[in-house]
Short mmCIF file of C-alpha atoms in Angstrom, two decimals:
data_model
loop_
_atom_site.label_atom_id
_atom_site.label_comp_id
_atom_site.label_asym_id
_atom_site.label_seq_id
_atom_site.Cartn_x
_atom_site.Cartn_y
_atom_site.Cartn_z
CA UNK A 1428 -13.93 -4.20 8.57
CA UNK A 1429 -15.48 -1.41 6.54
CA UNK A 1430 -13.83 -0.68 3.29
CA UNK A 1431 -13.52 -1.64 -0.41
CA UNK A 1432 -13.17 -5.27 -1.36
CA UNK A 1433 -11.93 -6.32 -4.69
CA UNK A 1434 -12.47 -9.89 -6.13
CA UNK A 1435 -10.42 -11.68 -7.28
CA UNK A 1436 -7.02 -10.47 -6.18
CA UNK A 1437 -5.12 -12.34 -8.99
CA UNK A 1438 -6.21 -13.81 -12.29
CA UNK A 1439 -4.59 -15.07 -15.38
CA UNK A 1440 -6.67 -14.96 -18.59
CA UNK A 1441 -6.04 -16.20 -22.10
CA UNK A 1442 -6.47 -13.76 -24.92
CA UNK A 1443 -10.13 -13.62 -25.93
CA UNK A 1444 -11.54 -14.71 -22.65
CA UNK A 1445 -13.94 -12.69 -20.70
CA UNK A 1446 -14.16 -11.94 -16.94
CA UNK A 1447 -15.71 -9.62 -14.46
CA UNK A 1448 -13.94 -7.92 -11.64
CA UNK A 1449 -16.14 -7.11 -8.58
CA UNK A 1450 -15.74 -4.12 -6.40
CA UNK A 1451 -17.86 -4.02 -3.23
CA UNK A 1452 -18.06 -1.28 -0.55
CA UNK A 1453 -19.97 -1.27 2.62
CA UNK A 1454 -19.67 2.43 3.54
CA UNK A 1455 -22.76 3.51 1.56
CA UNK A 1456 -20.60 5.67 -0.68
CA UNK A 1457 -22.17 7.25 -3.73
CA UNK A 1458 -19.14 7.48 -6.04
CA UNK A 1459 -17.12 4.56 -7.23
CA UNK A 1460 -14.23 4.36 -9.59
CA UNK A 1461 -12.17 1.84 -11.54
CA UNK A 1462 -8.47 2.59 -12.24
CA UNK A 1463 -5.68 0.68 -13.90
CA UNK A 1464 -2.14 1.03 -12.94
CA UNK A 1465 0.74 0.42 -15.44
CA UNK A 1466 4.40 0.96 -14.88
CA UNK A 1467 5.47 4.47 -15.47
CA UNK A 1468 1.95 5.69 -16.10
CA UNK A 1469 0.44 6.17 -12.68
CA UNK A 1470 -3.21 5.25 -12.21
CA UNK A 1471 -5.64 5.94 -15.05
CA UNK A 1472 -9.39 6.15 -14.71
CA UNK A 1473 -11.32 3.55 -16.65
CA UNK A 1474 -14.96 4.18 -15.67
CA UNK A 1475 -16.74 5.69 -12.74
CA UNK A 1476 -20.15 5.95 -11.30
CA UNK A 1477 -21.74 8.81 -9.32
CA UNK A 1478 -24.65 6.66 -8.09
CA UNK A 1479 -26.57 3.58 -8.37
CA UNK A 1480 -27.60 2.96 -11.96
CA UNK A 1481 -25.15 5.51 -13.47
CA UNK A 1482 -21.82 4.99 -15.13
CA UNK A 1483 -19.49 7.26 -17.11
CA UNK A 1484 -16.35 6.88 -19.11
CA UNK A 1485 -12.97 7.82 -17.81
CA UNK A 1486 -9.62 8.31 -19.53
CA UNK A 1487 -9.21 4.81 -20.86
CA UNK A 1488 -12.52 3.09 -21.31
CA UNK A 1489 -12.01 1.02 -24.45
CA UNK A 1490 -12.22 -2.61 -24.01
CA UNK A 1491 -14.11 -2.39 -20.65
CA UNK A 1492 -17.70 -2.22 -19.61
CA UNK A 1493 -19.21 -1.46 -16.19
CA UNK A 1494 -22.34 -1.74 -14.31
CA UNK A 1495 -23.64 -0.37 -10.98
CA UNK A 1496 -26.93 -2.19 -10.38
CA UNK A 1497 -26.64 -1.96 -6.68
CA UNK A 1498 -25.13 0.91 -4.73
CA UNK A 1499 -22.58 -1.16 -2.97
CA UNK A 1500 -21.19 -2.92 -6.09
CA UNK A 1501 -19.32 -1.71 -9.08
CA UNK A 1502 -18.47 -4.40 -11.73
CA UNK A 1503 -15.79 -4.07 -14.39
CA UNK A 1504 -16.08 -6.43 -17.34
CA UNK A 1505 -13.68 -7.48 -19.99
CA UNK A 1506 -15.48 -8.95 -22.89
CA UNK A 1507 -12.54 -10.19 -24.96
CA UNK A 1508 -9.31 -9.84 -22.95
CA UNK A 1509 -6.18 -8.61 -24.76
CA UNK A 1510 -2.54 -8.66 -23.53
CA UNK A 1511 -2.70 -4.81 -23.40
CA UNK A 1512 -5.14 -5.20 -20.54
CA UNK A 1513 -2.53 -6.85 -18.32
CA UNK A 1514 -2.41 -4.45 -15.36
CA UNK A 1515 -3.26 -3.99 -11.73
CA UNK A 1516 -6.83 -2.66 -11.31
CA UNK A 1517 -7.82 -0.58 -8.45
CA UNK A 1518 -11.33 0.24 -7.24
CA UNK A 1519 -12.11 3.27 -5.16
CA UNK A 1520 -15.18 4.78 -3.48
CA UNK A 1521 -15.94 8.17 -2.11
CA UNK A 1522 -18.85 9.81 -0.22
CA UNK A 1523 -20.41 13.07 -1.36
CA UNK A 1524 -20.82 16.05 0.91
CA UNK A 1525 -18.82 19.08 1.83
CA UNK A 1526 -16.94 17.58 4.80
CA UNK A 1527 -15.65 14.34 3.41
CA UNK A 1528 -13.47 14.28 0.35
CA UNK A 1529 -11.61 11.06 1.15
CA UNK A 1530 -11.27 8.12 -1.13
CA UNK A 1531 -11.11 4.51 -0.06
CA UNK A 1532 -9.14 2.22 -2.36
CA UNK A 1533 -9.34 -1.53 -2.66
CA UNK A 1534 -6.16 -3.55 -2.45
CA UNK A 1535 -6.01 -4.23 -6.14
CA UNK A 1536 -6.53 -6.99 -8.69
CA UNK A 1537 -3.44 -8.23 -10.58
CA UNK A 1538 -4.60 -9.31 -14.02
CA UNK A 1539 -2.41 -11.11 -16.58
CA UNK A 1540 -3.63 -11.76 -20.10
CA UNK A 1541 -1.52 -14.28 -22.03
CA UNK B 963 -6.47 20.12 -19.80
CA UNK B 964 -6.10 18.55 -16.46
CA UNK B 965 -2.71 17.01 -15.92
CA UNK B 966 -0.32 16.09 -13.08
CA UNK B 967 3.43 15.78 -13.83
CA UNK B 968 5.85 14.19 -11.53
CA UNK B 969 9.08 14.64 -13.42
CA UNK B 970 11.21 12.46 -11.08
CA UNK B 971 10.72 8.92 -11.98
CA UNK B 972 13.10 7.48 -9.49
CA UNK B 973 15.03 8.93 -6.58
CA UNK B 974 17.61 7.13 -4.43
CA UNK B 975 18.87 8.54 -1.20
CA UNK B 976 20.75 7.29 1.89
CA UNK B 977 18.91 7.01 5.14
CA UNK B 978 18.68 10.31 7.08
CA UNK B 979 18.93 12.48 3.99
CA UNK B 980 16.10 14.87 3.24
CA UNK B 981 14.28 14.29 -0.04
CA UNK B 982 11.71 16.44 -1.99
CA UNK B 983 9.29 14.93 -4.47
CA UNK B 984 8.05 17.36 -7.03
CA UNK B 985 4.44 17.67 -8.33
CA UNK B 986 3.28 20.13 -10.91
CA UNK B 987 -0.40 20.26 -11.96
CA UNK B 988 -2.55 21.87 -14.64
CA UNK B 989 -6.16 22.87 -14.31
CA UNK B 990 -8.32 25.75 -15.28
CA UNK B 991 -10.75 25.07 -12.32
CA UNK B 992 -10.62 27.56 -9.52
CA UNK B 993 -11.75 24.95 -7.05
CA UNK B 994 -9.72 21.79 -6.93
CA UNK B 995 -8.06 19.38 -4.55
CA UNK B 996 -4.53 17.92 -4.49
CA UNK B 997 -3.52 14.65 -2.89
CA UNK B 998 -0.57 12.64 -2.13
CA UNK B 999 -0.58 8.86 -1.87
CA UNK B 1000 2.03 6.33 -0.97
CA UNK B 1001 2.25 2.87 -2.50
CA UNK B 1002 4.60 0.65 -0.54
CA UNK B 1003 5.96 -2.62 -2.02
CA UNK B 1004 2.88 -4.41 -0.73
CA UNK B 1005 0.85 -2.55 -3.34
CA UNK B 1006 -1.91 -0.74 -1.47
CA UNK B 1007 -2.44 2.91 -1.72
CA UNK B 1008 -1.99 4.89 1.50
CA UNK B 1009 -3.49 8.37 1.77
CA UNK B 1010 -1.10 11.01 2.95
CA UNK B 1011 -2.64 14.45 2.53
CA UNK B 1012 -5.38 16.42 0.83
CA UNK B 1013 -5.20 20.17 0.09
CA UNK B 1014 -8.01 22.29 -1.47
CA UNK B 1015 -7.21 25.16 -3.73
CA UNK B 1016 -8.13 27.81 -1.34
CA UNK B 1017 -5.64 26.71 1.38
CA UNK B 1018 -2.10 27.51 0.50
CA UNK B 1019 -0.92 26.95 4.04
CA UNK B 1020 1.98 24.55 4.21
CA UNK B 1021 1.58 21.56 6.30
CA UNK B 1022 3.87 19.45 8.51
CA UNK B 1023 3.11 16.08 9.82
CA UNK B 1024 6.07 14.54 11.63
CA UNK B 1025 8.84 14.00 9.05
CA UNK B 1026 6.51 14.87 6.24
CA UNK B 1027 5.86 18.35 4.87
CA UNK B 1028 4.03 19.82 1.94
CA UNK B 1029 4.55 23.05 0.08
CA UNK B 1030 1.59 24.21 -2.00
CA UNK B 1031 2.26 27.11 -4.30
CA UNK B 1032 -0.61 28.22 -6.61
CA UNK B 1033 1.61 30.72 -8.35
CA UNK B 1034 3.76 27.88 -9.76
CA UNK B 1035 1.10 25.15 -9.80
CA UNK B 1036 3.21 22.97 -7.55
CA UNK B 1037 2.49 20.80 -4.60
CA UNK B 1038 5.78 19.31 -3.46
CA UNK B 1039 6.32 16.77 -0.76
CA UNK B 1040 9.39 16.66 1.49
CA UNK B 1041 10.56 13.86 3.75
CA UNK B 1042 13.02 14.94 6.43
CA UNK B 1043 15.49 12.42 7.75
CA UNK B 1044 14.34 9.67 5.39
CA UNK B 1045 14.16 6.13 6.66
CA UNK B 1046 14.23 2.72 4.86
CA UNK B 1047 10.50 2.41 5.49
CA UNK B 1048 9.81 5.46 3.33
CA UNK B 1049 10.80 3.41 0.26
CA UNK B 1050 7.79 3.36 -1.90
CA UNK B 1051 6.22 4.89 -4.98
CA UNK B 1052 4.56 8.20 -4.25
CA UNK B 1053 1.73 9.54 -6.35
CA UNK B 1054 0.49 13.13 -6.61
CA UNK B 1055 -3.12 13.42 -7.72
CA UNK B 1056 -5.52 16.19 -8.74
CA UNK B 1057 -9.19 16.26 -8.29
CA UNK B 1058 -10.77 18.88 -10.55
CA UNK B 1059 -13.92 20.59 -9.38
CA UNK B 1060 -17.38 19.25 -10.42
CA UNK B 1061 -16.12 16.34 -12.50
CA UNK B 1062 -17.54 13.37 -10.68
CA UNK B 1063 -14.74 13.39 -8.11
CA UNK B 1064 -12.38 11.62 -10.46
CA UNK B 1065 -8.70 11.74 -9.50
CA UNK B 1066 -6.04 12.42 -12.07
CA UNK B 1067 -2.71 10.85 -11.05
CA UNK B 1068 0.81 11.71 -11.90
CA UNK B 1069 3.17 9.07 -13.17
CA UNK B 1070 4.54 8.41 -9.65
CA UNK B 1071 8.04 8.76 -8.13
CA UNK B 1072 9.79 5.65 -6.91
CA UNK B 1073 11.78 6.55 -3.82
CA UNK B 1074 14.48 4.20 -2.67
CA UNK B 1075 16.00 4.83 0.74
CA UNK B 1076 19.12 2.92 1.44
CA UNK B 1077 20.51 2.11 4.80
#
C-alpha cells in the first residue's frame, strides 16, 4: 500500500545512545517533515526537506540531525539521546503542485529515553 | 508570528450532544491553509478537512461542519449528535504560504464522548 512508513515503531534508548529513525514514502513526494508530539503541545516541527539533498530546521531542531540522500527516504538522527527527547515522532510527506495540498502521515514512532 | 491556539484542552460530552471545538490562528500571510486532523486512541492522524484563505464558505460533511471566519481568525469545528467513536484528540493546523509547506499545529483538544 502506498504511504509513509516509519521504522521502528517503538524504541527504548539509554541516555547518551544514538539512533536513527527512518521515514520512507513511495508516492514520489517532494516534501518531507519530521514532527514530535508531546502531551499538551501538539505536534512541533523538528526538520523538513523540500527535495532530495535539502534539509531545513523547524521549530525544535536542537539535538537532532536529518538527511535526505534519496528522495523517498528522510532520516532523523539522535546523536546523544536525552530524556527530553522522549516523545512520539511522526513523519509526513507532501507533493507539490497547485491541486494537491494533502499531507500523508506515518503511524508514528514511540521513543522512550531512560 | 504564526500560531494556532486551541484553548479547550479537554471537552467531555454525553452522546448525542453537539460540540464545537475552537481554533484561532495568527498569520500575516494573505495566502494560507487551515486543516483539522483527528487522532483516535490508536494514535494515527486522520485528515478531516482543508480550507484555503480565499474560501470562507462553510462546509458540512455528515455530522461534521466547519465555520471559517477570517474576520476573527477562527476555524471552528462542530460535531452534531456526537457519538462515542468521535472520542479522540482533534488538532487544528495552519500552513502559511511559501514556507516549505510546514504545518503549525495547535495544542489539540481531547474530546471524550460518554454513552
